[in-house]
């Protein structure tokens, strides 16, 4: 097995390094597949010169611009026009603000084309020329600059995200195992799984055109290390348990894998299928994340059931040093924390169940306090130049939008479309653009601030008035994102619930137990979002909520949260099949799995909390909600709610399976 993995990694390592080359973080990769704004971006690619890069260069001095400032601005703009192929006039005309503090220069170029690196190089070149000096603040903003700033953030995620995740997992494993060597093995196995998952994802991209974004590859790495470490903790704990009963490590590992594999495979299958349900989403970023996340989970499963057991067996008992399990030793019979918790739950199961439900319900009310939709200007945790430029423009030009709306009309109807756009309420200017491939592009300037309610109304009016045309641009993209995420929630969430429920029914041979687990994780999702609503604005200072947070957090929390219920219920079923009474099976399962599941939950929550350190608000929000949800599931749902419900239902929790029927005792004859 070790030789097999050496061969796999020899092939996978060079392929995994190519994943970054096919990673795409363009506008289309994060937009709804069928939305108006997406069609605009796609058609722009086919126009002469390809997709345009639209910038706005703003010159600002708080006390008012001087004659020297205006001369500097003209010289820099002329230098940009000489150095780059711009569309429109030879040198862009300045748009002065009413208060005399600012000059705005719209700059558009098709020079970079569709290449992301070329676009970033173009924006950087413009920023080198348009430089601040002597109190004159110069900022380069606009959609092209925003895309460059966002892509640089996503490009930078890979290294810091991986290193931070590995460090967090390593520290936690050292604390859990209290061994100088054992902690390294699950970490190395997870690292091998991560390399394999990147290679497989690259292969899927080459073979089937799977879209890979910075967001999806980052989440895949988090999942590999998070769930992979969870599976390792469960396997190692059972292996240690068997080493006390069985002399040969090989035989002990066979028993451990045989007993752990059903729960681990079911857990991985649940997560993978839950992730694949995202294929039903219309949002490109969500749909692309599903297969990548599923690949990560399955590679983690493969590594933890093949590579890790092989290495553990080769190293023998000494790998546990200094706490080496001796053959024939009896486990210490002491009253542990989870035995005490089980006894307290057993004394008052109704009070515990009701109290837990009330707690989760109360926390869920915080959902009503979630900030409104996340605007582009609020999407970074630290302010890049494109956002600073947008804020400057909004203050200096309160009656003029700094973010034009892009319209694409069939060429034979372009004049009528432009005339209709000029008469649309809220529109102050219509500027013609390029023509090609049967389409004509023009820009619409409104009086409303970007992403305001007034601008949204103007966009909707344009779409209603311009039949056969497409209305796009950054603000239209944000509107389409909100609408599509609402649609995706209605479609994907029921699919995830049904898929997870069916897997649990097959695994547990019951209808009642799966319903309990699914209801519990849905309650956890609501509570985790509610906690986010209570602190996103007040503690973290987030000005909005990412429109995709509800769907992605639901898929992850339901798929991952059910894991711990599977581990507990599977052990409970094992105890019941061995002849234990319902109460003894429930408390015995909690006692035997409590420590390892708690450790697994802490590790998984910690890995997702790494996303909170990333500079994108949407990633920070997603990481927080999933981390909090996993902790709630670990310490509240699995420990108290599932245990108390199982105690109250007794054998009925396994209905209609055979474990739900009373054990028949042999009758005695006189």
mmCIF file of C-alpha atoms in Angstrom, residues 208-411:
data_model
loop_
_atom_site.group_PDB
_atom_site.id
_atom_site.type_symbol
_atom_site.label_atom_id
_atom_site.label_comp_id
_atom_site.label_asym_id
_atom_site.label_seq_id
_atom_site.Cartn_x
_atom_site.Cartn_y
_atom_site.Cartn_z
ATOM 1 C CA UNK A 208 -14.409 17.869 -18.717
ATOM 2 C CA UNK A 209 -13.793 21.611 -18.437
ATOM 3 C CA UNK A 210 -14.518 21.756 -14.692
ATOM 4 C CA UNK A 211 -14.289 25.383 -13.579
ATOM 5 C CA UNK A 212 -11.717 25.842 -10.807
ATOM 6 C CA UNK A 213 -11.748 29.112 -8.863
ATOM 7 C CA UNK A 214 -9.678 30.379 -5.967
ATOM 8 C CA UNK A 215 -12.677 29.933 -3.714
ATOM 9 C CA UNK A 216 -13.315 26.305 -4.690
ATOM 10 C CA UNK A 217 -9.653 25.234 -4.482
ATOM 11 C CA UNK A 218 -9.292 26.923 -1.083
ATOM 12 C CA UNK A 219 -12.386 25.242 0.313
ATOM 13 C CA UNK A 220 -11.177 21.911 -1.087
ATOM 14 C CA UNK A 221 -7.937 22.203 0.897
ATOM 15 C CA UNK A 222 -9.873 23.059 4.066
ATOM 16 C CA UNK A 223 -12.105 20.019 3.587
ATOM 17 C CA UNK A 224 -9.224 17.630 2.929
ATOM 18 C CA UNK A 225 -7.433 18.558 6.137
ATOM 19 C CA UNK A 226 -10.615 18.951 8.194
ATOM 20 C CA UNK A 227 -12.517 15.783 7.348
ATOM 21 C CA UNK A 228 -9.315 13.809 6.742
ATOM 22 C CA UNK A 229 -8.129 14.544 10.280
ATOM 23 C CA UNK A 230 -11.586 13.627 11.607
ATOM 24 C CA UNK A 231 -11.408 10.217 9.949
ATOM 25 C CA UNK A 232 -7.858 9.745 11.209
ATOM 26 C CA UNK A 233 -8.882 10.518 14.790
ATOM 27 C CA UNK A 234 -11.690 7.964 14.643
ATOM 28 C CA UNK A 235 -9.473 5.267 13.124
ATOM 29 C CA UNK A 236 -6.503 5.842 15.458
ATOM 30 C CA UNK A 237 -8.754 5.792 18.533
ATOM 31 C CA UNK A 238 -10.271 2.465 17.495
ATOM 32 C CA UNK A 239 -6.832 1.076 16.585
ATOM 33 C CA UNK A 240 -5.501 1.990 20.035
ATOM 34 C CA UNK A 241 -8.515 0.287 21.584
ATOM 35 C CA UNK A 242 -7.906 -2.918 19.586
ATOM 36 C CA UNK A 243 -4.158 -2.984 20.364
ATOM 37 C CA UNK A 244 -5.027 -3.575 24.010
ATOM 38 C CA UNK A 245 -6.910 -6.745 23.006
ATOM 39 C CA UNK A 246 -4.921 -8.040 20.023
ATOM 40 C CA UNK A 247 -1.175 -8.734 19.958
ATOM 41 C CA UNK A 248 -0.237 -8.135 16.306
ATOM 42 C CA UNK A 249 -0.673 -4.543 15.041
ATOM 43 C CA UNK A 250 -1.678 -5.899 11.623
ATOM 44 C CA UNK A 251 -4.570 -7.883 13.109
ATOM 45 C CA UNK A 252 -5.572 -4.996 15.361
ATOM 46 C CA UNK A 253 -5.681 -2.657 12.361
ATOM 47 C CA UNK A 254 -7.814 -5.103 10.373
ATOM 48 C CA UNK A 255 -10.405 -5.122 13.154
ATOM 49 C CA UNK A 256 -10.213 -1.348 13.585
ATOM 50 C CA UNK A 257 -10.717 -0.670 9.870
ATOM 51 C CA UNK A 258 -13.508 -3.242 9.650
ATOM 52 C CA UNK A 259 -15.383 -1.581 12.518
ATOM 53 C CA UNK A 260 -14.672 2.033 11.575
ATOM 54 C CA UNK A 261 -14.945 1.853 7.803
ATOM 55 C CA UNK A 262 -18.768 1.733 7.532
ATOM 56 C CA UNK A 263 -19.177 4.939 9.553
ATOM 57 C CA UNK A 264 -16.260 6.699 7.849
ATOM 58 C CA UNK A 265 -17.389 5.684 4.347
ATOM 59 C CA UNK A 266 -20.965 6.735 5.116
ATOM 60 C CA UNK A 267 -19.702 10.033 6.484
ATOM 61 C CA UNK A 268 -17.552 10.729 3.418
ATOM 62 C CA UNK A 269 -20.344 9.635 1.101
ATOM 63 C CA UNK A 270 -22.772 11.972 2.825
ATOM 64 C CA UNK A 271 -20.424 14.944 2.532
ATOM 65 C CA UNK A 272 -19.469 14.163 -1.076
ATOM 66 C CA UNK A 273 -23.067 13.698 -2.230
ATOM 67 C CA UNK A 274 -24.098 16.830 -0.343
ATOM 68 C CA UNK A 275 -21.377 18.776 -2.147
ATOM 69 C CA UNK A 276 -22.388 17.341 -5.520
ATOM 70 C CA UNK A 277 -25.916 18.653 -4.935
ATOM 71 C CA UNK A 278 -24.402 22.079 -5.663
ATOM 72 C CA UNK A 279 -24.371 21.044 -9.327
ATOM 73 C CA UNK A 280 -28.077 21.960 -9.304
ATOM 74 C CA UNK A 281 -27.168 25.590 -8.535
ATOM 75 C CA UNK A 282 -27.245 28.211 -11.291
ATOM 76 C CA UNK A 283 -24.451 30.238 -9.716
ATOM 77 C CA UNK A 284 -21.206 29.286 -11.454
ATOM 78 C CA UNK A 285 -19.034 29.584 -8.338
ATOM 79 C CA UNK A 286 -21.356 27.345 -6.293
ATOM 80 C CA UNK A 287 -21.715 24.782 -9.078
ATOM 81 C CA UNK A 288 -17.952 24.624 -9.605
ATOM 82 C CA UNK A 289 -17.307 24.229 -5.891
ATOM 83 C CA UNK A 290 -19.413 21.055 -5.621
ATOM 84 C CA UNK A 291 -17.227 18.627 -7.631
ATOM 85 C CA UNK A 292 -13.978 20.081 -6.237
ATOM 86 C CA UNK A 293 -15.195 19.678 -2.650
ATOM 87 C CA UNK A 294 -16.421 16.135 -3.348
ATOM 88 C CA UNK A 295 -13.027 15.206 -4.831
ATOM 89 C CA UNK A 296 -11.291 16.543 -1.724
ATOM 90 C CA UNK A 297 -13.481 14.516 0.628
ATOM 91 C CA UNK A 298 -13.103 11.280 -1.357
ATOM 92 C CA UNK A 299 -9.319 11.676 -1.585
ATOM 93 C CA UNK A 300 -9.200 12.249 2.184
ATOM 94 C CA UNK A 301 -11.281 9.088 2.683
ATOM 95 C CA UNK A 302 -8.969 7.070 0.430
ATOM 96 C CA UNK A 303 -5.837 8.289 2.226
ATOM 97 C CA UNK A 304 -7.163 7.663 5.722
ATOM 98 C CA UNK A 305 -8.342 4.107 4.955
ATOM 99 C CA UNK A 306 -5.240 3.055 2.982
ATOM 100 C CA UNK A 307 -2.114 5.163 3.531
ATOM 101 C CA UNK A 308 -2.573 5.934 7.229
ATOM 102 C CA UNK A 309 -3.312 2.315 8.308
ATOM 103 C CA UNK A 310 -0.315 1.060 6.322
ATOM 104 C CA UNK A 311 2.083 3.514 7.953
ATOM 105 C CA UNK A 312 0.665 2.844 11.435
ATOM 106 C CA UNK A 313 1.102 -0.916 11.017
ATOM 107 C CA UNK A 314 4.647 -0.535 9.695
ATOM 108 C CA UNK A 315 5.664 1.579 12.688
ATOM 109 C CA UNK A 316 3.981 -0.728 15.220
ATOM 110 C CA UNK A 317 3.018 0.098 18.785
ATOM 111 C CA UNK A 318 5.975 2.411 19.343
ATOM 112 C CA UNK A 319 4.288 5.116 17.277
ATOM 113 C CA UNK A 320 2.100 5.836 20.331
ATOM 114 C CA UNK A 321 5.106 6.591 22.558
ATOM 115 C CA UNK A 322 5.084 7.615 25.371
ATOM 116 C CA UNK A 323 1.498 6.341 25.894
ATOM 117 C CA UNK A 324 2.000 2.925 24.260
ATOM 118 C CA UNK A 325 -1.044 0.615 24.587
ATOM 119 C CA UNK A 326 0.194 -2.677 26.051
ATOM 120 C CA UNK A 327 -1.243 -5.986 24.847
ATOM 121 C CA UNK A 328 -3.616 -7.469 27.410
ATOM 122 C CA UNK A 329 -3.903 -4.243 29.383
ATOM 123 C CA UNK A 330 -7.239 -3.235 30.782
ATOM 124 C CA UNK A 331 -8.467 0.278 30.048
ATOM 125 C CA UNK A 332 -8.555 2.488 33.092
ATOM 126 C CA UNK A 333 -11.970 2.379 34.606
ATOM 127 C CA UNK A 334 -12.566 5.929 35.623
ATOM 128 C CA UNK A 335 -15.597 8.085 35.428
ATOM 129 C CA UNK A 336 -14.902 10.321 32.444
ATOM 130 C CA UNK A 337 -16.560 13.561 31.419
ATOM 131 C CA UNK A 338 -18.851 11.952 28.870
ATOM 132 C CA UNK A 339 -19.934 9.258 31.303
ATOM 133 C CA UNK A 340 -20.949 12.058 33.675
ATOM 134 C CA UNK A 341 -22.727 13.922 30.862
ATOM 135 C CA UNK A 342 -24.561 10.748 29.895
ATOM 136 C CA UNK A 343 -25.720 10.192 33.458
ATOM 137 C CA UNK A 344 -26.955 13.777 33.787
ATOM 138 C CA UNK A 345 -28.837 13.531 30.479
ATOM 139 C CA UNK A 346 -30.268 10.160 31.542
ATOM 140 C CA UNK A 347 -31.728 11.637 34.720
ATOM 141 C CA UNK A 348 -33.649 14.421 32.926
ATOM 142 C CA UNK A 349 -33.850 13.674 29.195
ATOM 143 C CA UNK A 350 -37.034 15.721 28.636
ATOM 144 C CA UNK A 351 -35.599 18.838 30.269
ATOM 145 C CA UNK A 352 -32.346 18.466 28.343
ATOM 146 C CA UNK A 353 -34.119 17.987 24.999
ATOM 147 C CA UNK A 354 -36.509 20.901 25.510
ATOM 148 C CA UNK A 355 -33.734 23.152 26.795
ATOM 149 C CA UNK A 356 -31.520 22.371 23.808
ATOM 150 C CA UNK A 357 -34.310 23.022 21.311
ATOM 151 C CA UNK A 358 -35.187 26.318 23.012
ATOM 152 C CA UNK A 359 -31.514 27.378 22.992
ATOM 153 C CA UNK A 360 -31.072 26.682 19.277
ATOM 154 C CA UNK A 361 -34.394 28.348 18.499
ATOM 155 C CA UNK A 362 -33.446 31.471 20.445
ATOM 156 C CA UNK A 363 -30.082 31.704 18.706
ATOM 157 C CA UNK A 364 -31.803 31.327 15.328
ATOM 158 C CA UNK A 365 -33.689 34.576 15.932
ATOM 159 C CA UNK A 366 -30.423 36.396 15.290
ATOM 160 C CA UNK A 367 -30.958 35.676 11.582
ATOM 161 C CA UNK A 368 -33.284 38.680 11.515
ATOM 162 C CA UNK A 369 -30.317 40.855 12.526
ATOM 163 C CA UNK A 370 -28.073 39.805 9.632
ATOM 164 C CA UNK A 371 -26.729 42.823 7.707
ATOM 165 C CA UNK A 372 -28.236 43.512 4.305
ATOM 166 C CA UNK A 373 -26.760 42.413 1.008
ATOM 167 C CA UNK A 374 -22.989 42.709 0.674
ATOM 168 C CA UNK A 375 -21.940 45.499 -1.693
ATOM 169 C CA UNK A 376 -18.741 45.410 -3.715
ATOM 170 C CA UNK A 377 -17.293 48.269 -1.700
ATOM 171 C CA UNK A 378 -17.746 46.247 1.506
ATOM 172 C CA UNK A 379 -16.462 42.901 0.215
ATOM 173 C CA UNK A 380 -12.856 43.206 1.446
ATOM 174 C CA UNK A 381 -11.784 43.098 5.097
ATOM 175 C CA UNK A 382 -9.006 45.552 4.216
ATOM 176 C CA UNK A 383 -9.621 48.349 1.719
ATOM 177 C CA UNK A 384 -7.866 47.965 -1.662
ATOM 178 C CA UNK A 385 -7.341 50.907 -3.993
ATOM 179 C CA UNK A 386 -10.369 50.150 -6.172
ATOM 180 C CA UNK A 387 -12.678 50.399 -3.149
ATOM 181 C CA UNK A 388 -11.007 53.602 -1.933
ATOM 182 C CA UNK A 389 -11.563 55.098 -5.391
ATOM 183 C CA UNK A 390 -15.235 54.093 -5.328
ATOM 184 C CA UNK A 391 -15.721 55.780 -1.947
ATOM 185 C CA UNK A 392 -13.999 58.947 -3.127
ATOM 186 C CA UNK A 393 -16.189 59.084 -6.237
ATOM 187 C CA UNK A 394 -19.390 58.515 -4.264
ATOM 188 C CA UNK A 395 -18.592 61.505 -2.026
ATOM 189 C CA UNK A 396 -17.358 63.819 -4.785
ATOM 190 C CA UNK A 397 -20.116 62.993 -7.311
ATOM 191 C CA UNK A 398 -23.285 62.432 -5.256
ATOM 192 C CA UNK A 399 -25.564 63.098 -8.264
ATOM 193 C CA UNK A 400 -23.683 60.932 -10.748
ATOM 194 C CA UNK A 401 -23.062 57.218 -10.627
ATOM 195 C CA UNK A 402 -19.383 56.302 -10.684
ATOM 196 C CA UNK A 403 -20.242 52.868 -12.073
ATOM 197 C CA UNK A 404 -21.961 52.925 -15.497
ATOM 198 C CA UNK A 405 -24.389 50.206 -16.542
ATOM 199 C CA UNK A 406 -23.412 48.211 -19.639
ATOM 200 C CA UNK A 407 -26.061 47.357 -22.237
ATOM 201 C CA UNK A 408 -25.665 45.049 -25.225
ATOM 202 C CA UNK A 409 -28.323 45.236 -27.948
ATOM 203 C CA UNK A 410 -28.683 43.513 -31.319
ATOM 204 C CA UNK A 411 -27.076 45.870 -33.825
#
